JSON list of C-alpha atoms in Angstrom, two decimals:
[
{"chain": "A", "resi": 1, "resn": "MET", "atom": "CA", "xyz": [20.99, -18.43, -9.36]},
{"chain": "A", "resi": 2, "resn": "ARG", "atom": "CA", "xyz": [20.48, -14.93, -10.71]},
{"chain": "A", "resi": 3, "resn": "ALA", "atom": "CA", "xyz": [16.68, -15.46, -10.82]},
{"chain": "A", "resi": 4, "resn": "GLN", "atom": "CA", "xyz": [16.63, -16.44, -7.14]},
{"chain": "A", "resi": 5, "resn": "THR", "atom": "CA", "xyz": [18.56, -13.30, -6.21]},
{"chain": "A", "resi": 6, "resn": "LEU", "atom": "CA", "xyz": [16.17, -11.17, -8.23]},
{"chain": "A", "resi": 7, "resn": "VAL", "atom": "CA", "xyz": [13.15, -12.79, -6.50]},
{"chain": "A", "resi": 8, "resn": "LYS", "atom": "CA", "xyz": [14.71, -12.23, -3.07]},
{"chain": "A", "resi": 9, "resn": "LEU", "atom": "CA", "xyz": [15.44, -8.58, -3.84]},
{"chain": "A", "resi": 10, "resn": "SER", "atom": "CA", "xyz": [11.90, -8.06, -5.15]},
{"chain": "A", "resi": 11, "resn": "LEU", "atom": "CA", "xyz": [10.41, -9.61, -1.99]},
{"chain": "A", "resi": 12, "resn": "ALA", "atom": "CA", "xyz": [12.67, -7.51, 0.24]},
{"chain": "A", "resi": 13, "resn": "ALA", "atom": "CA", "xyz": [11.70, -4.33, -1.64]},
{"chain": "A", "resi": 14, "resn": "GLY", "atom": "CA", "xyz": [8.01, -5.24, -1.37]},
{"chain": "A", "resi": 15, "resn": "LEU", "atom": "CA", "xyz": [8.32, -5.84, 2.37]},
{"chain": "A", "resi": 16, "resn": "PHE", "atom": "CA", "xyz": [10.16, -2.53, 2.77]},
{"chain": "A", "resi": 17, "resn": "VAL", "atom": "CA", "xyz": [7.38, -0.64, 0.96]},
{"chain": "A", "resi": 18, "resn": "LEU", "atom": "CA", "xyz": [4.70, -2.45, 2.96]},
{"chain": "A", "resi": 19, "resn": "MET", "atom": "CA", "xyz": [6.39, -1.66, 6.27]},
{"chain": "A", "resi": 20, "resn": "ALA", "atom": "CA", "xyz": [6.86, 1.96, 5.30]},
{"chain": "A", "resi": 21, "resn": "GLN", "atom": "CA", "xyz": [3.11, 2.26, 4.61]},
{"chain": "A", "resi": 22, "resn": "MET", "atom": "CA", "xyz": [2.23, 0.68, 7.94]},
{"chain": "A", "resi": 23, "resn": "LEU", "atom": "CA", "xyz": [4.38, 3.05, 9.99]},
{"chain": "A", "resi": 24, "resn": "PRO", "atom": "CA", "xyz": [2.62, 6.21, 11.17]},
{"chain": "A", "resi": 25, "resn": "SER", "atom": "CA", "xyz": [3.69, 9.37, 9.43]},
{"chain": "A", "resi": 26, "resn": "ALA", "atom": "CA", "xyz": [5.82, 11.80, 11.43]},
{"chain": "A", "resi": 27, "resn": "GLN", "atom": "CA", "xyz": [3.18, 14.51, 11.13]},
{"chain": "A", "resi": 28, "resn": "GLY", "atom": "CA", "xyz": [0.18, 13.77, 13.36]},
{"chain": "A", "resi": 29, "resn": "ALA", "atom": "CA", "xyz": [1.51, 10.43, 14.63]},
{"chain": "A", "resi": 30, "resn": "ASP", "atom": "CA", "xyz": [0.40, 11.27, 18.16]},
{"chain": "A", "resi": 31, "resn": "ASP", "atom": "CA", "xyz": [-2.89, 12.89, 17.15]},
{"chain": "A", "resi": 32, "resn": "PRO", "atom": "CA", "xyz": [-5.97, 10.98, 18.33]},
{"chain": "A", "resi": 33, "resn": "VAL", "atom": "CA", "xyz": [-8.05, 9.26, 15.70]},
{"chain": "A", "resi": 34, "resn": "ALA", "atom": "CA", "xyz": [-11.52, 10.83, 15.38]},
{"chain": "A", "resi": 35, "resn": "LEU", "atom": "CA", "xyz": [-14.12, 8.07, 15.54]},
{"chain": "A", "resi": 36, "resn": "THR", "atom": "CA", "xyz": [-17.86, 8.48, 15.89]},
{"chain": "A", "resi": 37, "resn": "GLY", "atom": "CA", "xyz": [-19.95, 5.58, 17.17]},
{"chain": "A", "resi": 38, "resn": "LEU", "atom": "CA", "xyz": [-23.66, 5.10, 17.81]},
{"chain": "A", "resi": 39, "resn": "ARG", "atom": "CA", "xyz": [-23.27, 7.07, 21.06]},
{"chain": "A", "resi": 40, "resn": "GLY", "atom": "CA", "xyz": [-22.21, 10.14, 19.06]},
{"chain": "A", "resi": 41, "resn": "ASN", "atom": "CA", "xyz": [-19.65, 12.31, 20.82]},
{"chain": "A", "resi": 42, "resn": "ALA", "atom": "CA", "xyz": [-20.82, 11.35, 24.32]},
{"chain": "A", "resi": 43, "resn": "SER", "atom": "CA", "xyz": [-18.11, 10.38, 26.75]},
{"chain": "A", "resi": 44, "resn": "LEU", "atom": "CA", "xyz": [-18.08, 6.77, 27.87]},
{"chain": "A", "resi": 45, "resn": "ALA", "atom": "CA", "xyz": [-18.13, 8.06, 31.44]},
{"chain": "A", "resi": 46, "resn": "ASN", "atom": "CA", "xyz": [-21.58, 9.62, 30.85]},
{"chain": "A", "resi": 47, "resn": "ASP", "atom": "CA", "xyz": [-24.82, 7.88, 30.00]},
{"chain": "A", "resi": 48, "resn": "ASN", "atom": "CA", "xyz": [-26.84, 8.97, 27.00]},
{"chain": "A", "resi": 49, "resn": "PRO", "atom": "CA", "xyz": [-30.47, 9.76, 27.72]},
{"chain": "A", "resi": 50, "resn": "SER", "atom": "CA", "xyz": [-32.57, 6.64, 27.23]},
{"chain": "A", "resi": 51, "resn": "ASN", "atom": "CA", "xyz": [-35.82, 8.39, 26.34]},
{"chain": "A", "resi": 52, "resn": "THR", "atom": "CA", "xyz": [-35.03, 8.78, 22.64]},
{"chain": "A", "resi": 53, "resn": "PHE", "atom": "CA", "xyz": [-37.84, 6.36, 21.76]},
{"chain": "A", "resi": 54, "resn": "LYS", "atom": "CA", "xyz": [-41.43, 5.93, 22.77]},
{"chain": "A", "resi": 55, "resn": "GLN", "atom": "CA", "xyz": [-42.49, 2.74, 24.52]},
{"chain": "A", "resi": 56, "resn": "GLU", "atom": "CA", "xyz": [-45.83, 1.45, 23.39]},
{"chain": "A", "resi": 57, "resn": "ARG", "atom": "CA", "xyz": [-48.38, 1.31, 26.19]},
{"chain": "A", "resi": 58, "resn": "ASP", "atom": "CA", "xyz": [-50.76, -1.58, 26.78]},
{"chain": "A", "resi": 59, "resn": "ARG", "atom": "CA", "xyz": [-51.76, -2.70, 23.32]},
{"chain": "A", "resi": 60, "resn": "ALA", "atom": "CA", "xyz": [-52.10, -5.98, 21.50]},
{"chain": "A", "resi": 61, "resn": "PRO", "atom": "CA", "xyz": [-48.78, -7.78, 21.03]},
{"chain": "A", "resi": 62, "resn": "LEU", "atom": "CA", "xyz": [-47.16, -7.35, 17.63]},
{"chain": "A", "resi": 63, "resn": "ASP", "atom": "CA", "xyz": [-46.71, -10.40, 15.42]},
{"chain": "A", "resi": 64, "resn": "ARG", "atom": "CA", "xyz": [-43.41, -12.24, 15.58]},
{"chain": "A", "resi": 65, "resn": "ASP", "atom": "CA", "xyz": [-40.92, -11.76, 12.74]},
{"chain": "A", "resi": 66, "resn": "PHE", "atom": "CA", "xyz": [-39.06, -15.08, 12.87]},
{"chain": "A", "resi": 67, "resn": "VAL", "atom": "CA", "xyz": [-39.63, -18.60, 14.13]},
{"chain": "A", "resi": 68, "resn": "GLN", "atom": "CA", "xyz": [-38.64, -19.03, 17.80]},
{"chain": "A", "resi": 69, "resn": "GLN", "atom": "CA", "xyz": [-38.70, -15.25, 18.41]},
{"chain": "A", "resi": 70, "resn": "PRO", "atom": "CA", "xyz": [-39.56, -14.54, 22.04]},
{"chain": "A", "resi": 71, "resn": "PRO", "atom": "CA", "xyz": [-42.85, -12.59, 22.26]},
{"chain": "A", "resi": 72, "resn": "LEU", "atom": "CA", "xyz": [-42.52, -8.82, 22.56]},
{"chain": "A", "resi": 73, "resn": "ILE", "atom": "CA", "xyz": [-43.75, -7.13, 25.74]},
{"chain": "A", "resi": 74, "resn": "PRO", "atom": "CA", "xyz": [-46.88, -5.11, 24.80]},
{"chain": "A", "resi": 75, "resn": "HIS", "atom": "CA", "xyz": [-46.61, -2.61, 27.68]},
{"chain": "A", "resi": 76, "resn": "THR", "atom": "CA", "xyz": [-44.06, -0.34, 29.29]},
{"chain": "A", "resi": 77, "resn": "ILE", "atom": "CA", "xyz": [-41.54, -1.93, 31.66]},
{"chain": "A", "resi": 78, "resn": "ALA", "atom": "CA", "xyz": [-39.62, 1.24, 32.52]},
{"chain": "A", "resi": 79, "resn": "SER", "atom": "CA", "xyz": [-40.09, 0.93, 36.29]},
{"chain": "A", "resi": 80, "resn": "TYR", "atom": "CA", "xyz": [-40.06, -2.88, 36.49]},
{"chain": "A", "resi": 81, "resn": "GLN", "atom": "CA", "xyz": [-37.64, -4.43, 38.92]},
{"chain": "A", "resi": 82, "resn": "ILE", "atom": "CA", "xyz": [-36.06, -7.80, 38.19]},
{"chain": "A", "resi": 83, "resn": "THR", "atom": "CA", "xyz": [-33.49, -8.92, 40.75]},
{"chain": "A", "resi": 84, "resn": "LYS", "atom": "CA", "xyz": [-32.40, -12.30, 42.04]},
{"chain": "A", "resi": 85, "resn": "ASN", "atom": "CA", "xyz": [-35.01, -11.95, 44.82]},
{"chain": "A", "resi": 86, "resn": "TYR", "atom": "CA", "xyz": [-37.92, -10.32, 42.98]},
{"chain": "A", "resi": 87, "resn": "ASN", "atom": "CA", "xyz": [-39.35, -10.33, 39.47]},
{"chain": "A", "resi": 88, "resn": "LYS", "atom": "CA", "xyz": [-42.09, -7.74, 38.81]},
{"chain": "A", "resi": 89, "resn": "CYS", "atom": "CA", "xyz": [-43.21, -9.65, 35.69]},
{"chain": "A", "resi": 90, "resn": "MET", "atom": "CA", "xyz": [-44.39, -12.55, 37.86]},
{"chain": "A", "resi": 91, "resn": "ASP", "atom": "CA", "xyz": [-46.96, -10.26, 39.56]},
{"chain": "A", "resi": 92, "resn": "CYS", "atom": "CA", "xyz": [-49.11, -10.80, 36.47]},
{"chain": "A", "resi": 93, "resn": "HIS", "atom": "CA", "xyz": [-47.54, -13.59, 34.38]},
{"chain": "A", "resi": 94, "resn": "ALA", "atom": "CA", "xyz": [-47.14, -16.29, 37.06]},
{"chain": "A", "resi": 95, "resn": "TRP", "atom": "CA", "xyz": [-49.54, -19.16, 36.40]},
{"chain": "A", "resi": 96, "resn": "GLN", "atom": "CA", "xyz": [-51.40, -18.52, 39.67]},
{"chain": "A", "resi": 97, "resn": "LYS", "atom": "CA", "xyz": [-52.04, -14.85, 38.77]},
{"chain": "A", "resi": 98, "resn": "THR", "atom": "CA", "xyz": [-52.92, -14.84, 35.07]},
{"chain": "A", "resi": 99, "resn": "LYS", "atom": "CA", "xyz": [-56.66, -15.42, 35.57]},
{"chain": "A", "resi": 100, "resn": "ALA", "atom": "CA", "xyz": [-56.97, -12.28, 37.72]},
{"chain": "A", "resi": 101, "resn": "SER", "atom": "CA", "xyz": [-54.52, -10.17, 35.68]},
{"chain": "A", "resi": 102, "resn": "GLY", "atom": "CA", "xyz": [-55.54, -11.27, 32.18]},
{"chain": "A", "resi": 103, "resn": "ALA", "atom": "CA", "xyz": [-51.85, -11.57, 31.26]},
{"chain": "A", "resi": 104, "resn": "THR", "atom": "CA", "xyz": [-50.30, -14.35, 29.20]},
{"chain": "A", "resi": 105, "resn": "LYS", "atom": "CA", "xyz": [-49.02, -17.31, 31.21]},
{"chain": "A", "resi": 106, "resn": "VAL", "atom": "CA", "xyz": [-45.29, -17.96, 31.30]},
{"chain": "A", "resi": 107, "resn": "SER", "atom": "CA", "xyz": [-44.52, -20.73, 28.80]},
{"chain": "A", "resi": 108, "resn": "VAL", "atom": "CA", "xyz": [-44.04, -24.26, 30.16]},
{"chain": "A", "resi": 109, "resn": "THR", "atom": "CA", "xyz": [-40.58, -24.19, 28.54]},
{"chain": "A", "resi": 110, "resn": "HIS", "atom": "CA", "xyz": [-39.55, -21.71, 31.25]},
{"chain": "A", "resi": 111, "resn": "PHE", "atom": "CA", "xyz": [-40.03, -24.44, 33.89]},
{"chain": "A", "resi": 112, "resn": "ARG", "atom": "CA", "xyz": [-37.39, -26.81, 32.46]},
{"chain": "A", "resi": 113, "resn": "THR", "atom": "CA", "xyz": [-33.71, -27.02, 33.26]},
{"chain": "A", "resi": 114, "resn": "ARG", "atom": "CA", "xyz": [-31.06, -27.17, 30.56]},
{"chain": "A", "resi": 115, "resn": "GLU", "atom": "CA", "xyz": [-31.18, -30.98, 30.92]},
{"chain": "A", "resi": 116, "resn": "GLY", "atom": "CA", "xyz": [-34.98, -31.05, 30.45]},
{"chain": "A", "resi": 117, "resn": "GLN", "atom": "CA", "xyz": [-35.93, -31.69, 34.09]},
{"chain": "A", "resi": 118, "resn": "GLU", "atom": "CA", "xyz": [-39.33, -30.23, 35.03]},
{"chain": "A", "resi": 119, "resn": "LEU", "atom": "CA", "xyz": [-39.27, -27.73, 37.92]},
{"chain": "A", "resi": 120, "resn": "ASP", "atom": "CA", "xyz": [-41.99, -26.41, 40.24]},
{"chain": "A", "resi": 121, "resn": "ASN", "atom": "CA", "xyz": [-40.89, -22.83, 39.60]},
{"chain": "A", "resi": 122, "resn": "ILE", "atom": "CA", "xyz": [-39.26, -20.81, 36.82]},
{"chain": "A", "resi": 123, "resn": "SER", "atom": "CA", "xyz": [-35.86, -22.13, 35.81]},
{"chain": "A", "resi": 124, "resn": "PRO", "atom": "CA", "xyz": [-33.04, -19.83, 36.95]},
{"chain": "A", "resi": 125, "resn": "ARG", "atom": "CA", "xyz": [-31.86, -19.52, 33.34]},
{"chain": "A", "resi": 126, "resn": "ARG", "atom": "CA", "xyz": [-35.30, -18.16, 32.34]},
{"chain": "A", "resi": 127, "resn": "TYR", "atom": "CA", "xyz": [-35.93, -15.95, 35.40]},
{"chain": "A", "resi": 128, "resn": "PHE", "atom": "CA", "xyz": [-34.57, -12.68, 33.97]},
{"chain": "A", "resi": 129, "resn": "CYS", "atom": "CA", "xyz": [-37.27, -12.02, 31.37]},
{"chain": "A", "resi": 130, "resn": "THR", "atom": "CA", "xyz": [-35.62, -9.06, 29.66]},
{"chain": "A", "resi": 131, "resn": "GLN", "atom": "CA", "xyz": [-32.62, -11.10, 28.56]},
{"chain": "A", "resi": 132, "resn": "CYS", "atom": "CA", "xyz": [-34.89, -12.42, 25.79]},
{"chain": "A", "resi": 133, "resn": "HIS", "atom": "CA", "xyz": [-38.11, -10.38, 25.83]},
{"chain": "A", "resi": 134, "resn": "VAL", "atom": "CA", "xyz": [-38.10, -6.67, 24.94]},
{"chain": "A", "resi": 135, "resn": "ALA", "atom": "CA", "xyz": [-40.80, -4.04, 25.05]},
{"chain": "A", "resi": 136, "resn": "GLN", "atom": "CA", "xyz": [-42.49, -3.06, 21.80]},
{"chain": "A", "resi": 137, "resn": "THR", "atom": "CA", "xyz": [-41.32, 0.33, 20.60]},
{"chain": "A", "resi": 138, "resn": "ASP", "atom": "CA", "xyz": [-41.50, 2.67, 17.64]},
{"chain": "A", "resi": 139, "resn": "ALA", "atom": "CA", "xyz": [-37.69, 2.77, 17.37]},
{"chain": "A", "resi": 140, "resn": "LYS", "atom": "CA", "xyz": [-36.33, 2.93, 13.84]},
{"chain": "A", "resi": 141, "resn": "PRO", "atom": "CA", "xyz": [-33.51, 0.57, 12.79]},
{"chain": "A", "resi": 142, "resn": "LEU", "atom": "CA", "xyz": [-30.02, 1.93, 13.52]},
{"chain": "A", "resi": 143, "resn": "VAL", "atom": "CA", "xyz": [-28.82, 0.82, 10.10]},
{"chain": "A", "resi": 144, "resn": "GLU", "atom": "CA", "xyz": [-30.70, 0.17, 6.88]},
{"chain": "A", "resi": 145, "resn": "ASN", "atom": "CA", "xyz": [-31.48, -3.48, 6.25]},
{"chain": "A", "resi": 146, "resn": "THR", "atom": "CA", "xyz": [-33.55, -5.66, 3.97]},
{"chain": "A", "resi": 147, "resn": "PHE", "atom": "CA", "xyz": [-34.94, -7.99, 6.65]},
{"chain": "A", "resi": 148, "resn": "GLN", "atom": "CA", "xyz": [-38.11, -9.83, 5.62]},
{"chain": "A", "resi": 149, "resn": "ARG", "atom": "CA", "xyz": [-40.39, -11.76, 7.97]},
{"chain": "A", "resi": 150, "resn": "ALA", "atom": "CA", "xyz": [-40.16, -15.54, 7.74]},
{"chain": "A", "resi": 151, "resn": "ARG", "atom": "CA", "xyz": [-42.40, -16.76, 4.91]},
{"chain": "A", "resi": 152, "resn": "GLY", "atom": "CA", "xyz": [-44.36, -19.01, 7.25]},
{"chain": "A", "resi": 153, "resn": "LEU", "atom": "CA", "xyz": [-45.25, -15.99, 9.43]},
{"chain": "A", "resi": 154, "resn": "GLN", "atom": "CA", "xyz": [-46.39, -13.63, 6.64]}
]
């Protein structure tokens, strides 16, 4: 019986110490926590300038780094408009226009629905190119990493 009481008292004391550590201290309890994110000290109400990197202009596409990676866009797309009614990419990459433009054709996979049905036009889920494809850039990684290209692609 005495051992049970001792265990209960020890658990109660441990919980008391734990709760005391979790409570904010009286001094500075209302002070804001200073956090710095990738945006720096910029307010969330303001946009950071987006020209902190250089977009590569019209050059050969870079090799892919992993299997199933969408191809990178080898030219600037800064002024490209992609809305539900218009897709600037299709001015060159539509199958009917690639011969004249010299651009790569849109993959046949972009003409299939989720269920595999073949369509006459780009599937709505593949219409917004920049949800998968990004422009090549000289941007440095935000954090250090040890990423290696897939062995089959080296």
